Short mmCIF file of C-alpha atoms in Angstrom, two decimals:
data_model
loop_
_atom_site.label_atom_id
_atom_site.label_comp_id
_atom_site.label_asym_id
_atom_site.label_seq_id
_atom_site.Cartn_x
_atom_site.Cartn_y
_atom_site.Cartn_z
CA MET J 254 -30.87 4.98 -9.40
CA ASN J 255 -27.09 5.13 -9.82
CA HIS J 256 -25.65 2.87 -12.49
CA PRO J 257 -23.41 0.03 -11.26
CA VAL J 258 -19.71 0.58 -10.70
CA PHE J 259 -18.85 -2.94 -11.85
CA PHE J 260 -20.18 -4.43 -15.08
CA GLN J 261 -22.26 -7.59 -15.15
CA PRO J 262 -24.58 -8.67 -17.98
CA ALA J 263 -28.27 -8.96 -17.23
CA ASP J 264 -28.39 -12.55 -18.47
CA GLY J 265 -25.35 -14.10 -16.83
CA TRP J 266 -21.93 -13.62 -15.30
CA VAL J 267 -18.49 -12.44 -16.40
CA GLY J 268 -15.80 -15.10 -16.75
CA ASP J 269 -12.24 -14.67 -18.02
CA LEU J 270 -11.63 -11.38 -19.80
CA ILE J 271 -9.73 -10.77 -23.02
CA PRO J 272 -9.06 -7.00 -23.09
CA TYR J 273 -8.08 -5.23 -26.31
CA GLU J 274 -7.44 -1.50 -26.75
CA GLN J 275 -8.39 0.08 -30.06
CA ASP J 276 -8.45 3.80 -30.87
CA GLY J 277 -8.60 4.77 -27.21
CA GLU J 278 -11.49 2.43 -26.45
CA PHE J 279 -11.31 -0.81 -24.49
CA TRP J 280 -12.96 -3.78 -26.16
CA LEU J 281 -13.51 -6.20 -23.29
CA PHE J 282 -14.31 -9.67 -24.56
CA TYR J 283 -15.30 -12.11 -21.83
CA LEU J 284 -16.47 -15.66 -21.32
CA HIS J 285 -20.23 -15.45 -20.85
CA GLU J 286 -21.22 -17.72 -17.97
CA VAL J 287 -24.82 -18.90 -17.78
CA ARG J 288 -25.70 -20.92 -14.69
CA SER J 289 -28.36 -23.32 -15.86
CA ASP J 290 -28.84 -27.06 -16.11
CA PRO J 291 -28.00 -28.35 -18.62
CA LYS J 292 -25.27 -25.82 -19.19
CA PRO J 293 -25.15 -24.20 -22.62
CA GLY J 294 -21.87 -23.77 -24.45
CA THR J 295 -19.64 -20.81 -23.64
CA SER J 296 -19.34 -17.88 -26.05
CA TRP J 297 -17.26 -14.73 -26.04
CA ASN J 298 -19.40 -11.70 -25.30
CA LEU J 299 -18.24 -8.11 -25.72
CA VAL J 300 -18.56 -4.93 -23.71
CA THR J 301 -16.82 -1.67 -24.63
CA THR J 302 -15.86 1.38 -22.60
CA LYS J 303 -14.01 4.61 -23.22
CA ASP J 304 -13.89 5.87 -19.64
CA LEU J 305 -13.95 2.72 -17.46
CA VAL J 306 -17.17 4.03 -15.96
CA GLN J 307 -19.82 3.61 -18.65
CA PHE J 308 -20.07 0.28 -20.45
CA GLN J 309 -21.88 -0.70 -23.62
CA ASP J 310 -22.96 -4.32 -23.80
CA HIS J 311 -22.80 -5.78 -27.32
CA GLY J 312 -23.84 -9.32 -26.45
CA VAL J 313 -22.27 -12.31 -28.21
CA SER J 314 -19.17 -11.60 -30.31
CA LEU J 315 -17.67 -15.06 -30.94
CA HIS J 316 -20.34 -17.76 -30.96
CA HIS J 317 -19.56 -21.14 -29.49
CA GLY J 318 -19.91 -24.25 -31.64
CA GLY J 319 -22.68 -26.83 -31.71
CA GLU J 320 -23.02 -29.80 -29.36
CA ASP J 321 -20.82 -31.99 -31.57
CA GLU J 322 -18.22 -29.36 -32.49
CA LEU J 323 -14.77 -28.96 -31.00
CA ASP J 324 -15.55 -25.48 -29.66
CA PHE J 325 -18.85 -26.15 -27.90
CA ASN J 326 -17.07 -24.14 -25.21
CA ALA J 327 -15.07 -21.23 -26.62
CA TYR J 328 -12.70 -20.53 -23.77
CA THR J 329 -10.02 -17.91 -23.09
CA GLY J 330 -7.49 -16.63 -25.63
CA SER J 331 -6.21 -13.37 -27.10
CA ILE J 332 -6.48 -11.02 -30.07
CA VAL J 333 -3.74 -9.44 -32.18
CA ARG J 334 -3.75 -7.38 -35.37
CA ASP J 335 -1.44 -8.15 -38.28
CA GLY J 336 0.26 -5.68 -40.64
CA ASP J 337 -2.64 -5.83 -43.11
CA GLY J 338 -5.20 -4.78 -40.50
CA THR J 339 -6.75 -8.22 -40.00
CA HIS J 340 -7.59 -9.15 -36.41
CA HIS J 341 -6.63 -12.68 -35.37
CA LEU J 342 -8.50 -14.24 -32.47
CA PHE J 343 -6.96 -17.30 -30.81
CA TYR J 344 -9.10 -19.21 -28.36
CA THR J 345 -9.46 -22.51 -26.52
CA GLY J 346 -11.88 -25.01 -28.00
CA GLN J 347 -13.32 -27.61 -25.63
CA ASN J 348 -16.20 -30.07 -25.74
CA PRO J 349 -16.97 -32.39 -22.79
CA ARG J 350 -17.79 -35.15 -25.30
CA ASN J 351 -14.38 -34.91 -26.98
CA LEU J 352 -11.90 -36.75 -24.76
CA GLY J 353 -8.14 -36.72 -25.12
CA ALA J 354 -5.64 -39.49 -24.50
CA ASP J 355 -5.64 -38.67 -20.78
CA GLY J 356 -9.40 -39.20 -20.57
CA LEU J 357 -10.09 -35.51 -19.98
CA PRO J 358 -11.99 -33.21 -22.35
CA LEU J 359 -9.55 -32.28 -25.08
CA GLN J 360 -8.38 -28.66 -25.17
CA LEU J 361 -7.36 -27.22 -28.53
CA VAL J 362 -6.03 -23.93 -29.86
CA MET J 363 -8.49 -22.56 -32.42
CA HIS J 364 -8.36 -19.54 -34.73
CA ALA J 365 -10.79 -16.93 -36.06
CA THR J 366 -10.22 -13.72 -38.03
CA SER J 367 -12.03 -10.46 -38.62
CA THR J 368 -11.57 -8.05 -41.51
CA ASP J 369 -14.33 -5.62 -40.46
CA GLY J 370 -12.89 -4.23 -37.24
CA MET J 371 -13.92 -7.14 -35.00
CA LYS J 372 -17.62 -6.80 -35.82
CA THR J 373 -17.80 -10.36 -37.14
CA TRP J 374 -15.50 -13.36 -36.88
CA ALA J 375 -14.77 -16.13 -39.40
CA LYS J 376 -13.56 -19.38 -37.84
CA HIS J 377 -10.73 -21.43 -39.36
CA PRO J 378 -11.10 -24.98 -38.02
CA GLU J 379 -8.36 -26.21 -40.36
CA LEU J 380 -5.82 -24.27 -38.24
CA THR J 381 -6.74 -26.07 -35.01
CA PHE J 382 -3.93 -27.79 -33.08
CA GLY J 383 -3.47 -29.54 -29.75
CA ALA J 384 -0.73 -30.25 -27.22
CA PRO J 385 2.48 -31.96 -28.37
CA ALA J 386 3.85 -35.18 -26.88
CA GLY J 387 4.91 -34.86 -23.27
CA LEU J 388 2.12 -32.45 -22.32
CA GLU J 389 -1.38 -33.30 -21.12
CA THR J 390 -3.98 -33.04 -23.87
CA GLY J 391 -6.62 -31.85 -21.41
CA ASP J 392 -4.57 -28.79 -20.40
CA TRP J 393 -3.69 -26.74 -23.48
CA ARG J 394 -5.51 -23.48 -23.13
CA ASP J 395 -5.61 -19.69 -22.90
CA PRO J 396 -3.37 -18.91 -25.91
CA PHE J 397 -1.75 -15.49 -25.49
CA VAL J 398 -0.08 -14.15 -28.63
CA PHE J 399 2.35 -11.24 -28.76
CA ARG J 400 4.83 -9.86 -31.25
CA ASP J 401 8.54 -10.26 -30.45
CA GLU J 402 10.01 -7.54 -32.66
CA ALA J 403 13.59 -8.33 -31.69
CA ALA J 404 13.19 -11.91 -32.91
CA GLY J 405 10.94 -10.97 -35.83
CA GLN J 406 8.27 -13.50 -34.92
CA TRP J 407 4.98 -14.07 -33.13
CA ARG J 408 5.02 -15.95 -29.84
CA MET J 409 2.12 -17.87 -28.33
CA LEU J 410 2.02 -18.75 -24.62
CA LEU J 411 -0.26 -21.49 -23.31
CA ALA J 412 -1.38 -22.80 -19.94
CA ALA J 413 -0.18 -26.42 -20.05
CA ARG J 414 0.93 -29.33 -17.89
CA HIS J 415 3.64 -31.94 -18.13
CA GLU J 416 2.43 -35.52 -18.37
CA LYS J 417 4.84 -36.66 -15.64
CA GLY J 418 5.85 -35.34 -12.26
CA PRO J 419 4.10 -34.56 -8.97
CA GLU J 420 0.43 -33.97 -9.71
CA ARG J 421 0.42 -30.50 -8.15
CA ARG J 422 3.71 -29.35 -9.73
CA ARG J 423 3.35 -30.05 -13.44
CA GLY J 424 2.32 -26.58 -14.57
CA VAL J 425 4.25 -25.00 -17.43
CA ILE J 426 3.72 -22.02 -19.70
CA ALA J 427 4.28 -23.73 -23.04
CA GLN J 428 5.33 -21.75 -26.11
CA CYS J 429 4.80 -21.86 -29.86
CA VAL J 430 6.27 -19.50 -32.48
CA SER J 431 5.08 -18.37 -35.90
CA SER J 432 6.09 -16.06 -38.71
CA ASP J 433 2.59 -15.65 -40.19
CA LEU J 434 0.06 -16.33 -37.37
CA LEU J 435 -1.18 -19.33 -39.35
CA SER J 436 1.28 -22.15 -38.76
CA TRP J 437 2.77 -22.66 -35.29
CA GLU J 438 5.82 -24.58 -34.10
CA HIS J 439 6.13 -25.85 -30.54
CA THR J 440 9.39 -24.73 -28.95
CA GLU J 441 11.03 -24.55 -25.52
CA PRO J 442 8.80 -23.60 -22.56
CA PHE J 443 8.35 -19.92 -21.82
CA TRP J 444 8.37 -20.60 -18.06
CA ASP J 445 8.72 -23.94 -16.31
CA PRO J 446 8.98 -23.48 -12.51
CA ARG J 447 7.51 -26.90 -11.56
CA ARG J 448 5.66 -25.11 -8.78
CA TYR J 449 1.97 -24.88 -9.61
CA ILE J 450 -0.89 -27.00 -10.95
CA THR J 451 -0.93 -24.73 -13.98
CA HIS J 452 -0.62 -21.05 -14.93
CA GLU J 453 -3.95 -19.93 -16.32
CA CYS J 454 -4.47 -16.88 -18.52
CA PRO J 455 -0.78 -16.02 -19.11
CA ASP J 456 -0.12 -12.43 -20.16
CA VAL J 457 3.19 -10.73 -20.96
CA PHE J 458 3.97 -7.06 -21.58
CA ALA J 459 6.86 -4.60 -21.60
CA TRP J 460 6.86 -1.38 -19.58
CA GLY J 461 9.93 0.81 -19.71
CA ASP J 462 13.00 -1.29 -18.99
CA TRP J 463 10.98 -4.16 -17.55
CA TRP J 464 9.02 -7.13 -18.82
CA TYR J 465 6.14 -8.50 -16.77
CA MET J 466 4.45 -11.88 -16.79
CA VAL J 467 0.97 -12.23 -15.29
CA TYR J 468 -0.69 -15.57 -14.59
CA SER J 469 -3.38 -17.10 -12.38
CA GLU J 470 -2.81 -20.15 -10.20
CA PHE J 471 -4.99 -22.34 -8.04
CA SER J 472 -2.42 -24.35 -6.14
CA GLU J 473 -1.60 -23.01 -2.67
CA SER J 474 -3.72 -19.97 -3.43
CA PHE J 475 -6.46 -19.10 -5.88
CA THR J 476 -5.02 -15.84 -7.11
CA THR J 477 -3.34 -13.87 -9.91
CA ARG J 478 0.40 -13.19 -9.65
CA TYR J 479 3.12 -11.43 -11.62
CA ARG J 480 6.84 -11.83 -12.25
CA MET J 481 9.51 -9.41 -13.51
CA SER J 482 12.45 -9.62 -15.89
CA LYS J 483 14.68 -7.44 -18.02
CA SER J 484 13.97 -9.72 -20.99
CA PRO J 485 10.96 -11.63 -22.35
CA ASP J 486 13.17 -14.71 -22.13
CA GLY J 487 13.76 -14.34 -18.38
CA PRO J 488 15.06 -15.11 -15.89
CA TRP J 489 11.94 -14.10 -13.97
CA SER J 490 12.21 -12.69 -10.45
CA VAL J 491 9.62 -12.75 -7.69
CA PRO J 492 8.69 -9.27 -6.41
CA HIS J 493 8.21 -8.87 -2.65
CA LEU J 494 4.45 -8.47 -3.08
CA ASP J 495 3.79 -10.69 -6.08
CA SER J 496 -0.02 -11.04 -6.10
CA ILE J 497 -2.46 -8.68 -7.81
CA ASP J 498 -5.34 -9.08 -5.37
CA GLY J 499 -6.84 -11.75 -3.12
CA ARG J 500 -9.00 -14.83 -3.56
CA ALA J 501 -12.01 -13.12 -5.10
CA PHE J 502 -10.32 -11.28 -8.00
CA TYR J 503 -9.19 -13.82 -10.57
CA ALA J 504 -7.93 -14.43 -14.11
CA SER J 505 -7.00 -10.81 -14.72
CA LYS J 506 -5.41 -9.91 -18.04
CA THR J 507 -3.97 -6.58 -19.07
CA ALA J 508 -4.30 -3.82 -21.65
CA GLU J 509 -2.41 -0.55 -22.13
CA ARG J 510 -3.65 2.91 -23.01
CA GLY J 511 -1.70 6.13 -23.05
CA GLY J 512 1.25 4.66 -21.18
CA ARG J 513 -1.02 3.28 -18.44
CA ARG J 514 -1.55 -0.42 -17.74
CA PHE J 515 -4.92 -1.80 -16.60
CA LEU J 516 -5.85 -5.25 -15.29
CA PHE J 517 -9.30 -6.60 -16.08
CA GLY J 518 -10.60 -9.52 -14.04
CA TRP J 519 -13.72 -10.80 -12.33
CA ILE J 520 -14.80 -10.68 -8.71
CA ALA J 521 -16.21 -14.10 -7.92
CA SER J 522 -19.73 -14.51 -6.61
CA LYS J 523 -20.63 -16.80 -3.71
CA GLU J 524 -23.12 -19.64 -3.77
CA ASP J 525 -26.64 -18.64 -2.72
CA SER J 526 -25.45 -15.01 -2.46
CA HIS J 527 -24.39 -15.70 1.11
CA ASP J 528 -21.28 -14.64 3.05
CA ASP J 529 -20.67 -18.26 4.05
CA GLY J 530 -21.22 -19.65 0.55
CA PRO J 531 -18.42 -21.26 -1.45
CA TRP J 532 -16.77 -19.11 -4.10
CA GLN J 533 -18.07 -19.66 -7.62
CA TRP J 534 -16.41 -19.50 -11.02
CA ALA J 535 -17.16 -16.16 -12.75
CA GLY J 536 -18.79 -13.08 -11.28
CA THR J 537 -18.66 -9.34 -11.93
CA MET J 538 -16.09 -7.44 -14.00
CA SER J 539 -13.61 -5.26 -12.17
CA VAL J 540 -10.63 -3.19 -13.27
CA LEU J 541 -7.47 -2.19 -11.43
CA GLU J 542 -4.68 0.07 -12.58
CA ALA J 543 -1.06 -1.00 -12.23
CA ARG J 544 1.36 1.68 -11.07
CA GLN J 545 5.06 1.18 -11.69
CA ASN J 546 7.26 1.89 -8.70
CA PRO J 547 10.83 3.25 -9.07
CA ASP J 548 12.28 -0.24 -8.52
CA GLY J 549 10.07 -1.71 -11.24
CA THR J 550 7.65 -3.46 -8.91
CA LEU J 551 3.94 -2.83 -9.42
CA GLY J 552 1.28 -1.41 -7.16
CA PHE J 553 -2.43 -1.93 -7.82
CA SER J 554 -5.24 0.53 -7.17
CA PHE J 555 -8.39 2.11 -8.56
CA PRO J 556 -8.13 3.91 -11.88
CA ASP J 557 -8.50 7.67 -11.39
CA GLU J 558 -11.49 7.63 -13.74
CA LEU J 559 -13.35 5.35 -11.36
CA VAL J 560 -12.59 7.44 -8.28
CA ASP J 561 -13.51 10.67 -10.08
CA SER J 562 -16.93 9.24 -11.01
CA PHE J 563 -17.96 9.75 -7.36
CA TRP J 564 -18.44 13.47 -6.84
CA ASP J 565 -21.29 14.14 -4.38
CA LYS J 566 -20.03 14.48 -0.82
CA VAL J 567 -21.71 12.29 1.82
CA PRO J 568 -21.60 13.52 5.44
CA ALA J 569 -19.99 11.07 7.84
CA LEU J 570 -18.62 11.50 11.34
CA ASP J 571 -19.66 15.17 11.08
CA ASN J 572 -19.88 15.24 14.85
CA GLN J 573 -16.21 14.25 15.08
CA GLU J 574 -13.52 16.87 14.77
CA LEU J 575 -10.50 15.78 12.80
CA PRO J 576 -7.90 14.67 13.48
CA ALA J 577 -9.68 12.11 15.66
CA LYS J 578 -7.19 10.27 17.82
CA LEU J 579 -7.97 6.77 19.05
CA ASP J 580 -5.43 6.18 21.82
CA VAL J 581 -5.96 2.77 23.42
CA PRO J 582 -2.61 1.30 24.58
CA ASP J 583 -4.26 -1.85 25.93
CA GLY J 584 -7.84 -1.73 24.68
CA TYR J 585 -10.19 -1.02 21.78
CA ALA J 586 -12.09 2.06 20.66
CA ALA J 587 -14.32 2.90 17.69
CA VAL J 588 -16.16 5.94 16.37
CA ILE J 589 -19.34 5.21 14.36
CA SER J 590 -21.25 7.52 12.02
CA ASP J 591 -24.67 8.81 13.11
CA GLU J 592 -26.22 8.32 9.69
CA ASP J 593 -26.47 5.47 7.21
CA LEU J 594 -24.38 5.51 4.06
CA PRO J 595 -25.78 4.82 0.60
CA ARG J 596 -25.36 1.29 -0.77
CA GLN J 597 -22.91 2.65 -3.32
CA PHE J 598 -20.06 4.97 -2.31
CA TYR J 599 -16.36 5.76 -2.39
CA ALA J 600 -14.50 6.36 0.88
CA LYS J 601 -10.98 7.58 1.55
CA ALA J 602 -9.55 7.47 5.07
CA VAL J 603 -6.06 8.56 6.09
CA LEU J 604 -4.84 6.90 9.28
CA ASP J 605 -1.66 8.01 11.04
CA ILE J 606 -0.55 4.82 12.80
CA ALA J 607 1.74 4.98 15.82
CA ALA J 608 4.56 2.49 16.29
CA GLY J 609 3.57 -0.69 18.11
CA THR J 610 -0.12 -0.51 17.20
CA THR J 611 -1.77 -3.89 16.81
CA GLU J 612 -4.71 -2.94 14.61
CA CYS J 613 -6.84 -0.16 13.16
CA GLY J 614 -9.10 0.36 10.18
CA LEU J 615 -12.66 0.79 8.98
CA LEU J 616 -16.00 -0.75 9.91
CA LEU J 617 -18.47 -1.06 7.01
CA ARG J 618 -22.18 -1.90 6.99
CA SER J 619 -21.86 -1.37 10.72
CA SER J 620 -24.52 -1.43 13.41
CA ALA J 621 -24.97 1.73 15.48
CA ASP J 622 -22.68 0.42 18.23
CA GLY J 623 -20.08 -0.98 15.86
CA ASP J 624 -20.41 -4.51 17.19
CA GLN J 625 -21.72 -5.98 13.93
CA SER J 626 -19.91 -5.01 10.76
CA TYR J 627 -17.60 -5.94 7.95
CA ILE J 628 -14.06 -5.03 8.92
CA LEU J 629 -11.07 -3.78 6.94
CA ARG J 630 -8.32 -4.31 9.49
CA LEU J 631 -4.80 -2.98 9.11
CA GLU J 632 -2.38 -5.07 11.18
CA PRO J 633 1.03 -3.33 11.29
CA LYS J 634 2.69 -6.01 13.40
CA ARG J 635 1.83 -8.64 10.82
CA GLY J 636 2.20 -6.36 7.81
CA ARG J 637 -1.19 -7.11 6.29
CA LEU J 638 -4.68 -5.93 5.44
CA VAL J 639 -7.42 -8.37 6.49
CA PHE J 640 -11.08 -8.52 5.55
CA ASP J 641 -13.19 -9.82 8.44
CA ARG J 642 -16.75 -9.69 9.72
CA TRP J 643 -18.64 -10.01 12.96
CA PRO J 644 -20.64 -11.99 13.70
CA ARG J 645 -18.95 -14.78 11.83
CA LYS J 646 -20.83 -17.97 11.06
CA VAL J 647 -23.08 -18.76 14.03
CA THR J 648 -23.27 -22.44 15.03
CA GLY J 649 -25.55 -22.20 18.05
CA ASP J 650 -27.45 -19.81 20.32
CA ALA J 651 -24.77 -19.16 22.94
CA GLN J 652 -22.28 -16.32 22.66
CA TRP J 653 -19.33 -18.68 22.19
CA HIS J 654 -21.08 -20.71 19.47
CA VAL J 655 -19.25 -19.25 16.51
CA SER J 656 -16.75 -20.66 14.04
CA GLY J 657 -13.84 -19.62 16.20
CA ASP J 658 -11.46 -21.90 14.36
CA VAL J 659 -11.86 -19.69 11.28
CA PRO J 660 -10.82 -16.23 12.54
CA PHE J 661 -11.21 -14.77 9.06
CA ASP J 662 -11.16 -15.96 5.49
CA ILE J 663 -7.47 -16.75 5.16
CA GLU J 664 -7.47 -16.01 1.43
CA LEU J 665 -8.84 -12.52 2.09
CA GLU J 666 -5.70 -11.05 3.53
CA ARG J 667 -3.10 -9.00 1.68
CA PRO J 668 0.49 -8.31 2.72
CA CYS J 669 1.35 -4.61 2.79
CA ASP J 670 3.83 -2.16 4.29
CA LEU J 671 2.25 -0.59 7.37
CA SER J 672 5.28 1.06 8.93
CA PRO J 673 4.52 3.85 11.43
CA GLY J 674 3.06 6.98 9.81
CA ALA J 675 0.20 7.95 7.55
CA HIS J 676 -1.53 5.33 5.39
CA THR J 677 -4.44 5.82 3.00
CA LEU J 678 -7.24 3.27 2.85
CA GLU J 679 -9.64 3.68 -0.08
CA VAL J 680 -12.85 1.71 -0.49
CA ILE J 681 -15.53 1.36 -3.14
CA VAL J 682 -18.75 -0.35 -2.10
CA ASP J 683 -21.44 -1.14 -4.64
CA GLY J 684 -24.23 -3.37 -3.38
CA ASP J 685 -22.62 -6.71 -2.54
CA LEU J 686 -19.20 -5.75 -3.95
CA LEU J 687 -16.33 -4.26 -1.99
CA VAL J 688 -12.86 -3.31 -3.22
CA ALA J 689 -10.25 -1.80 -0.88
CA VAL J 690 -6.86 -0.26 -1.72
CA VAL J 691 -4.02 0.62 0.66
CA ASP J 692 -1.63 3.42 -0.31
CA ARG J 693 -2.42 2.94 -4.01
CA GLN J 694 -0.30 -0.22 -3.83
CA VAL J 695 -2.32 -3.13 -2.44
CA SER J 696 -5.84 -4.12 -3.48
CA LEU J 697 -8.37 -6.49 -1.93
CA SER J 698 -11.72 -7.41 -3.50
CA THR J 699 -14.59 -9.36 -1.98
CA ARG J 700 -18.35 -9.81 -1.62
CA ILE J 701 -20.49 -8.51 1.24
CA TYR J 702 -23.95 -10.04 1.28
CA GLY J 703 -25.49 -10.40 4.69
CA LEU J 704 -25.06 -7.71 7.33
CA PRO J 705 -28.01 -5.32 7.59
CA GLY J 706 -26.29 -2.23 9.00
CA ASN J 707 -25.17 0.64 6.81
CA ARG J 708 -22.96 2.90 8.90
CA ILE J 709 -19.23 3.47 8.69
CA GLY J 710 -16.77 3.57 11.56
CA VAL J 711 -13.09 3.86 12.37
CA PHE J 712 -11.40 1.81 15.08
CA ALA J 713 -8.09 1.07 16.76
CA GLY J 714 -6.93 -1.68 19.08
CA GLU J 715 -3.89 -1.92 21.34
CA GLY J 716 -2.13 1.19 20.18
CA SER J 717 -2.79 4.57 18.71
CA ALA J 718 -4.12 5.75 15.37
CA SER J 719 -5.33 9.18 14.28
CA LEU J 720 -7.93 9.66 11.58
CA THR J 721 -6.59 12.76 9.84
CA GLU J 722 -8.85 12.67 6.77
CA LEU J 723 -12.16 11.04 5.90
CA GLU J 724 -13.86 11.67 2.58
CA ILE J 725 -16.99 9.87 1.39
CA ARG J 726 -18.60 10.48 -1.96
CA GLN J 727 -21.44 9.01 -3.99
CA ARG J 728 -22.46 9.27 -7.61
CA SER J 729 -25.05 11.85 -8.51
CA ASN J 730 -28.60 10.65 -9.00
CA ASN J 731 -29.05 13.16 -11.82
#
């Protein structure tokens, strides 16, 4: 049996990730989610990888505290290394029994260090500190520490909220500074747009002439976004396509290796493992690679290592000579494979889209006639990629008894440039996980639980699209 593409521990789920690169290896710390009642405390677990394909699970790295301790839940943070080689781990301590002045569980910045290469951690409870006056004590989390060489100091960013203002617009990335990583002084906000509930898991990095700020918000959308600036002090500009992925890929944080920047996040699971189930917190680890465009904006796609791990060709549409032109000026047409695909595969389709075309794309887990499938639909007129499925939720036994008021999951659409010409749609499917990428720029992750078919198809509606290339590969069983 092929090993999974996406990492998930055998005894739980992957929550927020804290990636750290050391000697060419990624140390991926993550919040270990266990879904049980009563819920245990949250620890940091660790998985390492050198190639983004094979993962070694090391289990618990930073243990959570006892039932009466401030860090019963050890939540998200960051790791830095000082000049003496000591690793400093900053994390969020929270205990549902420990309430702040606002009546919510108090969130605190806590500190641990390692002098043995992150094999063991010593906690320093005496260095714990909470939110200053004017900020909510129940929102003071996800400390991200980085070195500002120009200023000669360490800077800590935190997901925080103002005490006053519209409830949905109080989010602020608060900031503390330090000269020694031990004592911290609260200073002016790093970013204060008064736009979101909060900005979870802040992350900042430099790349060439640009600085980038990554954060996750759950206000209008439940997604991870980025901003750009020529300075770590702003001002921050909004790129045209400012989100990393869609609803299902969340809380991604970054790490660099060899001049390349990777984003590590989790693809949320759904309740009862059902397509209609509500999204859940935590899921399965996934990694995207950021690609810097000439104008400084970022595109997001699969790392080459992941694509190259699929090497055995899978026949599909062998009875169809390419290029296959679907020319339907006022109709719909689809071509479906004769054979089933494996449950784990990589697919690359190049579609040459004519001007004025309404839609085209791929059918996945399709029935033989293409009527039941998951759908990756490119919509040039609307400039977006949409994930859809048919049948949608059935509410009765008649053909019109469907949830017609929900044409697709609105949070599973991604804006993208679909101007006339050739566009490449890449897909990785692994069991109930699906990740799609358009033109190595736009990514969309989701879950696919229910449909029984296992064929692939290509379609077009109200226009013309030519399939000029279709490549499907699986991992070797050897």
